[in-house]
GROMACS .gro file of C-alpha atoms in nm:
model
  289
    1UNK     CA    1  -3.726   2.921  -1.812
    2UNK     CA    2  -3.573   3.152  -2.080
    3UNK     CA    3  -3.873   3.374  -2.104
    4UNK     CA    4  -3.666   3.665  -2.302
    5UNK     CA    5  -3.599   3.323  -2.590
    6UNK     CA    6  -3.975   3.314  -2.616
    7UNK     CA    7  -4.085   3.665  -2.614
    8UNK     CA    8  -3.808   3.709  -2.952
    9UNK     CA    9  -3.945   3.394  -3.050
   10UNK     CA   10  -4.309   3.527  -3.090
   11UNK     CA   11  -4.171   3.897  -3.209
   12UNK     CA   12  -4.010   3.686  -3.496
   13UNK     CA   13  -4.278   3.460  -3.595
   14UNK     CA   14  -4.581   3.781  -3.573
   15UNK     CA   15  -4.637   3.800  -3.899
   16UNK     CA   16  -4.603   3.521  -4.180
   17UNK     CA   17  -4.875   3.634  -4.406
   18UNK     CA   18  -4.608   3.619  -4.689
   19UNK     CA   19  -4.506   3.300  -4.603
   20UNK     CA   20  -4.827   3.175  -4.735
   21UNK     CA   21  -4.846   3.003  -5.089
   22UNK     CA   22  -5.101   3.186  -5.209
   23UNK     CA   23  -5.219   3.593  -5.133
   24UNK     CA   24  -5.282   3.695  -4.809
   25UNK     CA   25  -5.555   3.877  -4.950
   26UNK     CA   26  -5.752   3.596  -5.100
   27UNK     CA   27  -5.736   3.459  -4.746
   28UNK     CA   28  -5.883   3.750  -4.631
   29UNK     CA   29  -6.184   3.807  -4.910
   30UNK     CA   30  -6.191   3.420  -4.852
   31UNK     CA   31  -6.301   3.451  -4.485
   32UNK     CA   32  -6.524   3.784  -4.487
   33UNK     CA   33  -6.690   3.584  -4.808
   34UNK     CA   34  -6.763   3.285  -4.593
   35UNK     CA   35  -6.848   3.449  -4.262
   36UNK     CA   36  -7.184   3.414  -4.093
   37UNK     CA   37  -7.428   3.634  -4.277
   38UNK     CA   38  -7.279   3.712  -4.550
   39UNK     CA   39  -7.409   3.714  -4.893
   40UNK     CA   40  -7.155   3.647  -5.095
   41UNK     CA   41  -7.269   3.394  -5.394
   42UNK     CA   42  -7.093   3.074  -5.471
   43UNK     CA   43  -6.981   3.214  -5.804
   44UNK     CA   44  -6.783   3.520  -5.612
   45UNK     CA   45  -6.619   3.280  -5.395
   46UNK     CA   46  -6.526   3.063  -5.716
   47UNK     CA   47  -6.375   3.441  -5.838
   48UNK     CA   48  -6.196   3.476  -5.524
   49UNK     CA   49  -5.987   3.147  -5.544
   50UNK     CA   50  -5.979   3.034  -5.933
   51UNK     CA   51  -5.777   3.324  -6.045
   52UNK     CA   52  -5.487   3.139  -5.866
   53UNK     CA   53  -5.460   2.846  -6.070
   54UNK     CA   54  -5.198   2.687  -5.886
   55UNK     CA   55  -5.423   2.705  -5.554
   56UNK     CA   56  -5.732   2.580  -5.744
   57UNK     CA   57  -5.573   2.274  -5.887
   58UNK     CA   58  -5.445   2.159  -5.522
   59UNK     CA   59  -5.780   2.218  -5.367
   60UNK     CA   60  -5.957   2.016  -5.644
   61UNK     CA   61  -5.713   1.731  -5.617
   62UNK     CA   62  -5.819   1.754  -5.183
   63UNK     CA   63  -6.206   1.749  -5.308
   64UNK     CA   64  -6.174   1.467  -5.513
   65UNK     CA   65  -5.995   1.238  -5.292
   66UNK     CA   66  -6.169   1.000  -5.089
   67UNK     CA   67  -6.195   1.121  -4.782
   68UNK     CA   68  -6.529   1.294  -4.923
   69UNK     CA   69  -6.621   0.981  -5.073
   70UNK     CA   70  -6.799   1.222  -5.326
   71UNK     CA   71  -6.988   1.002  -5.678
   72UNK     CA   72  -6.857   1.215  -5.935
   73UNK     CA   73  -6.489   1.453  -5.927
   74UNK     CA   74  -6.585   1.786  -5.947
   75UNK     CA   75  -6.387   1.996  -6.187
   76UNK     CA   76  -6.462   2.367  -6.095
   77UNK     CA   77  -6.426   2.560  -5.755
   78UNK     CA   78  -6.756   2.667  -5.796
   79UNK     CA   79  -6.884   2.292  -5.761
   80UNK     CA   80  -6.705   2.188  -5.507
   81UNK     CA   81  -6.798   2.460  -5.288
   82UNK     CA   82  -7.148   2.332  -5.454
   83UNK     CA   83  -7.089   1.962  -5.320
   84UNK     CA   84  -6.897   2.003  -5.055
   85UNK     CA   85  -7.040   2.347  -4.824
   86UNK     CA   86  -6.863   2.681  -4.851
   87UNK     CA   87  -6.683   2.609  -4.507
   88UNK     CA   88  -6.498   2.305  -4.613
   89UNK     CA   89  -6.390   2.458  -4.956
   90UNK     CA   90  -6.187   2.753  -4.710
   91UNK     CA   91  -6.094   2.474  -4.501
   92UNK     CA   92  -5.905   2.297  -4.770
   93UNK     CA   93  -5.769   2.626  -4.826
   94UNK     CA   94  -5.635   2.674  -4.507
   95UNK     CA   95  -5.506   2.331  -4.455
   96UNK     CA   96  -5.280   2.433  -4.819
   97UNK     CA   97  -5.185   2.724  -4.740
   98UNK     CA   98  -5.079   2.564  -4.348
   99UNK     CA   99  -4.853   2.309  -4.500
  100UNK     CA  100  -4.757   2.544  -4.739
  101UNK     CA  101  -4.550   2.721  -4.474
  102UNK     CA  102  -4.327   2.427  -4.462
  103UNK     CA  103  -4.178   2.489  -4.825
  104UNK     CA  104  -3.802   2.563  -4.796
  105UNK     CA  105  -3.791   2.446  -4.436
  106UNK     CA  106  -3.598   2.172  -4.299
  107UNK     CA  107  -3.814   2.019  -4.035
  108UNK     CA  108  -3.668   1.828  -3.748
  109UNK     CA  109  -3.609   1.447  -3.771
  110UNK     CA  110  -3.896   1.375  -3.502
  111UNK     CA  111  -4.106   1.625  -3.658
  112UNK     CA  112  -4.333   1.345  -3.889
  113UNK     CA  113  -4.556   1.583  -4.087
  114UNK     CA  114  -4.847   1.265  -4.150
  115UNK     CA  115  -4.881   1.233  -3.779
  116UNK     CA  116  -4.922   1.593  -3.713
  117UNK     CA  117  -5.171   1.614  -3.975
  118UNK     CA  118  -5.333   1.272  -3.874
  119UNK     CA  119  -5.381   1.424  -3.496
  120UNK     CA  120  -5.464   1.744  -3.682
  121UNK     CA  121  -5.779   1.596  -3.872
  122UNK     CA  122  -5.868   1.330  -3.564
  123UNK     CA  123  -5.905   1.635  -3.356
  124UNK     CA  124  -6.096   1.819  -3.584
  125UNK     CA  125  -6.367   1.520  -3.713
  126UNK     CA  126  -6.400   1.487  -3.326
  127UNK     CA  127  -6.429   1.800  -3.229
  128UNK     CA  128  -6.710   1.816  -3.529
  129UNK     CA  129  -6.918   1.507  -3.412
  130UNK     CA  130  -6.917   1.624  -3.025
  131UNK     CA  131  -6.988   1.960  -3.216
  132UNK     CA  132  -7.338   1.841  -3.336
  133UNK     CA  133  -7.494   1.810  -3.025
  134UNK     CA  134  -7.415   2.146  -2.888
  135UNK     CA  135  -7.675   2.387  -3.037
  136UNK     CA  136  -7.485   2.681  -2.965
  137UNK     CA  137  -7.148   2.609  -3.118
  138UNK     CA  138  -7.122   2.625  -3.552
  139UNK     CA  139  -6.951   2.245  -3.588
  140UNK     CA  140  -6.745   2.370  -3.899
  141UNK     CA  141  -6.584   2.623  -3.716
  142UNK     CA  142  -6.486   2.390  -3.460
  143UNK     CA  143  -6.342   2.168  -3.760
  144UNK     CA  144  -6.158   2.456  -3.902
  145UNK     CA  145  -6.019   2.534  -3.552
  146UNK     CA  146  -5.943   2.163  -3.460
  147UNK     CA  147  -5.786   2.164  -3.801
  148UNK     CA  148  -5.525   2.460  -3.679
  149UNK     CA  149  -5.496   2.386  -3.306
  150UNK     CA  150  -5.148   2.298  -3.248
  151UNK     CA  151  -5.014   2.484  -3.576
  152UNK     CA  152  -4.780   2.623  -3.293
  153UNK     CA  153  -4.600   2.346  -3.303
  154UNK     CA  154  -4.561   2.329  -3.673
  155UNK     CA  155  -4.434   2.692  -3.651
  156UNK     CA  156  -4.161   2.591  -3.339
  157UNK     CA  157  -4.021   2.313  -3.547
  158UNK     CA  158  -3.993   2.506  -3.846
  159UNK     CA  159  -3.823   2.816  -3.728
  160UNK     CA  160  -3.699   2.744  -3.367
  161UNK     CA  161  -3.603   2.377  -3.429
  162UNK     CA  162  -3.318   2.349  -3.150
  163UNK     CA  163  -3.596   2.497  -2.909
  164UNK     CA  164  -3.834   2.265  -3.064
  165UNK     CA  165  -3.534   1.950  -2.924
  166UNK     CA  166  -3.464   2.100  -2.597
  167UNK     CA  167  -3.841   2.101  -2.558
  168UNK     CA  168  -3.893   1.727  -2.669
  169UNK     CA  169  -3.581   1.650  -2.420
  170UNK     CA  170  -3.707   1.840  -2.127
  171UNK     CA  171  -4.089   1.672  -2.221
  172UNK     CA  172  -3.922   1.321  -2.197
  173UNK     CA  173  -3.701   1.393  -1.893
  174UNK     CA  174  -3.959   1.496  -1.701
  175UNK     CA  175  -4.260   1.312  -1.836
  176UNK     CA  176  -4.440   1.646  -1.927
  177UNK     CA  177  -4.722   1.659  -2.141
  178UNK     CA  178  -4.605   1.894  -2.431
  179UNK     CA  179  -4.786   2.229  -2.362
  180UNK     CA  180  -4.605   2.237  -2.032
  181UNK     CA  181  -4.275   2.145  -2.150
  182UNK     CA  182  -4.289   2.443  -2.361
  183UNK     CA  183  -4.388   2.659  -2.092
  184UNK     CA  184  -4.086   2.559  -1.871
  185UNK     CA  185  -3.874   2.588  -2.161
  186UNK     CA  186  -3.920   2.943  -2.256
  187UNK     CA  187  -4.256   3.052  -2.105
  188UNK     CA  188  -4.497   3.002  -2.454
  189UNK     CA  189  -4.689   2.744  -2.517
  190UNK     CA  190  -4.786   2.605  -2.911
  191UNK     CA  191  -5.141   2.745  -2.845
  192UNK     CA  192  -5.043   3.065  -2.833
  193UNK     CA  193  -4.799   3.089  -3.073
  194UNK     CA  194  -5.094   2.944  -3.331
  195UNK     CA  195  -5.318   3.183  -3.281
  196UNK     CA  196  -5.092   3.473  -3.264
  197UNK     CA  197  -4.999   3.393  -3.625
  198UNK     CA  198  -5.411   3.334  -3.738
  199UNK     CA  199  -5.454   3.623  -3.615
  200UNK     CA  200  -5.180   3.799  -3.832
  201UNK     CA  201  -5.386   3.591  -4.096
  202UNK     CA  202  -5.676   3.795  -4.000
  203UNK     CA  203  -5.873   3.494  -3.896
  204UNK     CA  204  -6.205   3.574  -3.695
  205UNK     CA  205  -6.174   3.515  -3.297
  206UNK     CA  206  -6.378   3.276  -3.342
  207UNK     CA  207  -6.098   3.004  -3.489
  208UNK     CA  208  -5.815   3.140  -3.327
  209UNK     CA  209  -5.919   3.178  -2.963
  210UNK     CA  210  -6.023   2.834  -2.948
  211UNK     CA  211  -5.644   2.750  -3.012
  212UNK     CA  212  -5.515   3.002  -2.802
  213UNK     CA  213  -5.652   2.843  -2.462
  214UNK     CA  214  -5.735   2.487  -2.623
  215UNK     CA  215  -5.440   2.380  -2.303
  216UNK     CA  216  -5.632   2.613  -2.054
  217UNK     CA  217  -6.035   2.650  -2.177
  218UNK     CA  218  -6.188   2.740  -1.791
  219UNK     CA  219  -5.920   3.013  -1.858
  220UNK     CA  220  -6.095   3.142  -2.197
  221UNK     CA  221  -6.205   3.500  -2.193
  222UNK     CA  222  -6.449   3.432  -2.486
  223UNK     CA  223  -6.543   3.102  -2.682
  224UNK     CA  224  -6.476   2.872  -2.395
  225UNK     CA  225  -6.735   2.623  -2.470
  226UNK     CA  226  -6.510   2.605  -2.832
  227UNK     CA  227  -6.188   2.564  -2.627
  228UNK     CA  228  -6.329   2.315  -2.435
  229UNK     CA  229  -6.456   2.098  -2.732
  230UNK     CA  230  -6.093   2.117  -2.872
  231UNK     CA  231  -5.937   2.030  -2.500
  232UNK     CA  232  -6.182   1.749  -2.480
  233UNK     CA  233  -6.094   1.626  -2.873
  234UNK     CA  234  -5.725   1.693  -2.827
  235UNK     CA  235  -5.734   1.422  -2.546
  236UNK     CA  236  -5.980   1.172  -2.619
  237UNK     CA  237  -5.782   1.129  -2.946
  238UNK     CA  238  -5.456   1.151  -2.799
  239UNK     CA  239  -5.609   0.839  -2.603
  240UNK     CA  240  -5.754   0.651  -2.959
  241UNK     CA  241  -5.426   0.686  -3.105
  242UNK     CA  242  -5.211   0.607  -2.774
  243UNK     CA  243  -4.952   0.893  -2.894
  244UNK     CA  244  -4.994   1.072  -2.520
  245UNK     CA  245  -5.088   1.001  -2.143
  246UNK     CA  246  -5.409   1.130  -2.106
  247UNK     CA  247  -5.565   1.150  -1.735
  248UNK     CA  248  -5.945   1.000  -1.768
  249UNK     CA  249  -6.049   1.222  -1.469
  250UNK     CA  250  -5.941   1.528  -1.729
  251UNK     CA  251  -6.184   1.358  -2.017
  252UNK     CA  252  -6.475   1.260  -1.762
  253UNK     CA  253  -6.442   1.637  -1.606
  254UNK     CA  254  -6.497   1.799  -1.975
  255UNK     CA  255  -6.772   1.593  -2.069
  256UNK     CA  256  -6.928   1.673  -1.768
  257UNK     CA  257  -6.902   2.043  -1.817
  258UNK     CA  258  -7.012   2.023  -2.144
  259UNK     CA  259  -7.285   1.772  -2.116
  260UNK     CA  260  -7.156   1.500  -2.293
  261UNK     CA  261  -7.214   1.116  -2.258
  262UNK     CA  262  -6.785   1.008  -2.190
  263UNK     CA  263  -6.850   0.650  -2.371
  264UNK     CA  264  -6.972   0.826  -2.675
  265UNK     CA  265  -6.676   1.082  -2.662
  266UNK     CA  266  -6.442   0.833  -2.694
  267UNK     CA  267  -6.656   0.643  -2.958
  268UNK     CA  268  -6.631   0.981  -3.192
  269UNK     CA  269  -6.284   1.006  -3.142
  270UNK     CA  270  -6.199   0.614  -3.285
  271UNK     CA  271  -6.435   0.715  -3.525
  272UNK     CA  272  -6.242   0.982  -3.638
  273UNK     CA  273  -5.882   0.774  -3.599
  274UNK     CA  274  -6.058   0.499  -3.789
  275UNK     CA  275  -6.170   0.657  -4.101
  276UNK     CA  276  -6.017   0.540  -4.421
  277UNK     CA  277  -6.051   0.933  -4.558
  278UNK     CA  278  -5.788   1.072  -4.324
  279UNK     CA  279  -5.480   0.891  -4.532
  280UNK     CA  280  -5.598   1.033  -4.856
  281UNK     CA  281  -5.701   1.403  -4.737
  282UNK     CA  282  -5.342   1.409  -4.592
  283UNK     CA  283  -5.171   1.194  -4.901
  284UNK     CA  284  -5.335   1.494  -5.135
  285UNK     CA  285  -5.226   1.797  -4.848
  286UNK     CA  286  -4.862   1.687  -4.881
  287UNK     CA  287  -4.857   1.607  -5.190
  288UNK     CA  288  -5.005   1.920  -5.324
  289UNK     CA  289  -4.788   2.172  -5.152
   0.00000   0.00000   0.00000
């Protein structure tokens, strides 16, 4: 373990604000706009994101595709966020601005950018459903965090790719799951390095502490119910999709904790592998960046 690699690692990767395709600020007005409580009018949000035209275009294109499924395209910020909620419009913001960070970066060869994004979405629709019957946890925060859980591994590949290869070597030598390889590699694990970097974003604890312990929730100082939603989704649709060994005592144990029927579990997350929308929210991500 090459814990002095890691620490430098996360020194380096602190703060990538700029690296964003749009203003850190609208971000930021983009989240205390959207926050619980606030009061902000759909008409200041539409203010907040149309002035970047480039930004509003790409997040139009996401609206209309069909993984809404919406009647009639919507042609304004201000009516999407109309048709659509608020949440989802920052959301699509995020998810932009995430793959955004990719521009001018050569990816590794087994880094496939529609499969992270696939799992990306899977996790979050699931995390959503399981979401719904757990009054005391807001289901589109869980979406945006499921959305940005293992953005840490976006952010290894990008700027630490031979790490990112010694740590897919050591994970297939060993049959590791992938969290741990990391954290024999150099000590950090993708969680962390995720929500390190939301929280340079200036991101509310309440999205990036669910990815920070989404590999360890009974360790979660605050939001563990969150991280344990994400743990559970992260699994069950790591099972749906067959891209991971998954132990069913790990599933049965969450759903337990969190009072949740296991049989329906796994029913949200092939509902969430199966839906038609995914390929076109992810066609318009990529595409749009």
């Amino acid at each position: 373990m090459d814990i002095e690699r890691g620490t430098a690692f996360l020194s380096r990767i602190a703060d990538t604000r700029h690296d964003l395709p749009y203003s850190p600020s609208l971000l930021q007005r983009l989240f205390v706009q959207t926050k619980d409580g606030s009061l902000a009018s759909l008409g200041q949000i539409a203010e907040t994101i149309s002035p970047d035209q480039g930004l509003t275009a790409r997040l139009l294109a996401v609206a209309n595709s069909a993984f809404y499924g919406l009647q009639s395209q919507v042609t304004s910020v201000q009516r999407a966020a109309t048709v659509l909620g608020i949440k989802e419009i920052r959301t699509i913001v995020l998810a932009l601005g995430v793959h955004g960070l990719t521009k001018g970066h050569q990816l590794p060869e087994d880094f496939d950018l529609v499969a992270y994004w696939t799992h990306q979405l899977a996790v979050a629709q699931t995390a959503r459903l399981m979401a719904k019957g757990l009054a005391a946890v807001d289901a589109d925060n869980i979406f945006t965090s499921g959305l940005l859980h293992d953005l840490g591994k976006m952010l290894i590949a990008m700027h630490a790719p031979k790490d990112w290869v010694a740590i897919g070597y050591l994970r297939a030598q060993k049959n590791l799951p992938h969290f741990k390889a990391e954290d024999e590699w150099w000590g950090v694990e993708h969680g962390v390095v995720g929500a390190l970097v939301l929280r340079s974003w200036n991101l509310p604890a309440e999205l990036h502490e669910p990815v920070n312990w989404h590999h360890a929730p009974l360790a979660a100082p605050e939001f563990r119910t969150e991280a344990k939603l994400l743990c559970l989704a992260d699994l069950v649709v790591n099972e749906a999709m067959q891209t991971a060994p998954v132990n069913p005592k790990a599933v049965e144990a969450l759903c337990a904790s969190l009072e949740l029927d296991t049989k329906k579990v796994r029913a949200m997350a092939l509902q969430a592998v199966g839906d038609e929308g995914l390929a076109h929210f992810i066609s318009e991500v990529l595409r749009a960046a």
